[in-house]
Coordinates of C-alpha atoms in Angstrom, one line a residue:
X1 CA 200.8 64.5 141.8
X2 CA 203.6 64.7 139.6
X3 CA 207.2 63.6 140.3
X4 CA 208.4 67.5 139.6
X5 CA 206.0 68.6 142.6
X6 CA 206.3 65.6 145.0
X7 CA 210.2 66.9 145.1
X8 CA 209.5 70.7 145.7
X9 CA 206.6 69.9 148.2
X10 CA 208.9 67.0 150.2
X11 CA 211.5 69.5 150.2
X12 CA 209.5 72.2 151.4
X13 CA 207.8 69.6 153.9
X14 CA 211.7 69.3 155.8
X15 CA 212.5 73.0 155.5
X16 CA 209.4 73.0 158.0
X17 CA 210.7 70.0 159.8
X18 CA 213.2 71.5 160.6
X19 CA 212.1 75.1 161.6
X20 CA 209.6 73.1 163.8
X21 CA 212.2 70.4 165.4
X22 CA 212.0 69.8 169.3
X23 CA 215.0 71.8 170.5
X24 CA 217.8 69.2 170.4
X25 CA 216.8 67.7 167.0
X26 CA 217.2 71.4 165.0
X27 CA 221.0 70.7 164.4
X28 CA 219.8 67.2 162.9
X29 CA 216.4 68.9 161.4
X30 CA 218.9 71.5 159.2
X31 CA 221.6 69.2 158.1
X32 CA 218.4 66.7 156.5
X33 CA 217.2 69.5 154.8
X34 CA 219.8 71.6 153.6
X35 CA 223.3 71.3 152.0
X36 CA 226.4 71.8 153.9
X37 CA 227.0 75.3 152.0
X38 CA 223.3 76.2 152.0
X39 CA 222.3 79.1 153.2
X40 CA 219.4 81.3 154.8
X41 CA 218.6 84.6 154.0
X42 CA 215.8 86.9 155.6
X43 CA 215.9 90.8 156.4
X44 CA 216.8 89.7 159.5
X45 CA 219.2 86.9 158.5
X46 CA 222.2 86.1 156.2
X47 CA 223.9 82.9 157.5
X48 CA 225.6 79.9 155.6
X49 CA 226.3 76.6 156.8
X50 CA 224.7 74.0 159.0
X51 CA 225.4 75.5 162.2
X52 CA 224.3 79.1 161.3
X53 CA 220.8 78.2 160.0
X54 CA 220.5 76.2 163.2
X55 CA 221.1 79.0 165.5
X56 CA 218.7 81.2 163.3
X57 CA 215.8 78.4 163.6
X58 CA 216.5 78.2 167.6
X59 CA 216.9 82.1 168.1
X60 CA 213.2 82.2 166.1
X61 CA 211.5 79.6 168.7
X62 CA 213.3 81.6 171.6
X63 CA 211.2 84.8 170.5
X64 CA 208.5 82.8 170.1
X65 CA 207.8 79.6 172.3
X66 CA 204.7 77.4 171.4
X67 CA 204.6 78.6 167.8
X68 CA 205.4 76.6 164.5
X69 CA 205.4 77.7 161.0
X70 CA 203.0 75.6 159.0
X71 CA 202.5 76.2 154.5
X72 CA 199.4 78.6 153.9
X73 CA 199.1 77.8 150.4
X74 CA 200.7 75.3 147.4
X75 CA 204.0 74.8 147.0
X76 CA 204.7 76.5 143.1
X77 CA 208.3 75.1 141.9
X78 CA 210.0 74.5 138.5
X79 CA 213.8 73.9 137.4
X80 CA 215.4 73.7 140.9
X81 CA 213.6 76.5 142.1
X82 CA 210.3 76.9 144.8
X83 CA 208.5 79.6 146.3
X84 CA 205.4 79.0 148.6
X85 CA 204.1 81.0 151.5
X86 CA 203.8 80.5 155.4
X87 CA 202.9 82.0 158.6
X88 CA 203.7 81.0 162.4
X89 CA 200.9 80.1 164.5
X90 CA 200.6 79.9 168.0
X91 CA 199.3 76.1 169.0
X92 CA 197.1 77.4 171.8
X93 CA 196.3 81.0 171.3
X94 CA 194.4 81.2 168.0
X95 CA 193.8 84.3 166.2
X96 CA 195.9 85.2 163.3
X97 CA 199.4 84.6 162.5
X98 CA 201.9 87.1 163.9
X99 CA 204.4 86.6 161.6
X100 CA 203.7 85.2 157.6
X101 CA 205.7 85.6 154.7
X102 CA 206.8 83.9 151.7
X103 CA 210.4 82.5 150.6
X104 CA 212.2 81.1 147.9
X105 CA 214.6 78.1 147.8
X106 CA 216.8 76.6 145.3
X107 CA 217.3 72.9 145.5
X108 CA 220.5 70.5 144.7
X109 CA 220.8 67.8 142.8
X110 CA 219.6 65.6 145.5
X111 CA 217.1 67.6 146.6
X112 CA 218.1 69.2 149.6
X113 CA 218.3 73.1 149.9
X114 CA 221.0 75.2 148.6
X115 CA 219.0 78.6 149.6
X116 CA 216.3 80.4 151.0
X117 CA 215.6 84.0 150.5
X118 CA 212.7 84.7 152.9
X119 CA 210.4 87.7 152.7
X120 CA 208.5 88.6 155.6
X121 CA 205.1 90.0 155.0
X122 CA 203.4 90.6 158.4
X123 CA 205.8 91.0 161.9
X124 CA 205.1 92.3 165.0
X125 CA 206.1 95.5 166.0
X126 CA 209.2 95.5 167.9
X127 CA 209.9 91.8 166.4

C-alpha cells in the first residue's frame, strides 16, 4: 500500500473512531481526528469546531443505540482530498443498513480533518 493511501485510509479509519467512541471518549475521539476549526457537514448537519461535531456524533448514537458505522468499500483519495462510502449497522440485529451514505473530507497538513461533507444515500423514514 502506498504512503498516499495509508494516510487517507488512517484518516478515514479515526473519522470512524470517533463516530464509534464509547460515550465519554467522543469528545477525545473528535479532537484526534479532526482540526480545531474542522467541520461537519450533512443535510442534517453544519457544525464547526470540536465540540459541535461531538454533539452531532452523540445525538447520532442517541437515535440509534447499538449501531456503528463501519467503510463499505475503499477509501479513493488524492491531493488532500477523500471520499469513501459507509453505512450503520446494528451489532445484533442484522439485515441491512438503515442508514448508508458516502462523504467527503479534506485533510490538513498533518493529516487530521479539516471537513466532511456527508451525503446520505439511504435513511429511514421519519429519521
Amino acid at each position: 500500500m502506498s504512503a498516499p493511501t495509508r494516510r487517507y485510509e488512517d484518516a478515514v479509519a479515526r473519522y470512524f473512531e470517533a463516530w464509534n467512541a464509547a460515550p465519554d471518549a467522543v469528545a477525545e475521539a473528535v479532537a484526534a481526528a479532526w482540526t480545531e476549526d474542522g467541520g461537519y457537514t450533512d443535510p442534517l448537519a453544519d457544525v464547526r469546531g470540536h465540540g459541535q461535531i461531538a454533539a452531532v456524533v452523540a445525538a447520532a448514537q442517541e437515535q440509534f443505540p447499538g449501531f456503528s458505522f463501519r467503510l463499505s468499500g475503499a477509501v479513493d483519495g488524492h491531493h488532500d482530498t477523500a471520499r469513501f462510502s459507509w453505512e450503520l449497522v446494528s451489532g445484533s440485529a442484522g439485515g441491512p443498513a438503515p442508514v448508508a451514505g458516502f462523504d467527503v473530507i479534506t485533510l490538513d497538513g498533518e493529516d487530521r480533518i479539516r471537513s466532511v461533507f456527508g451525503f446520505l444515500d439511504r435513511v429511514p423514514a421519519g429519521a
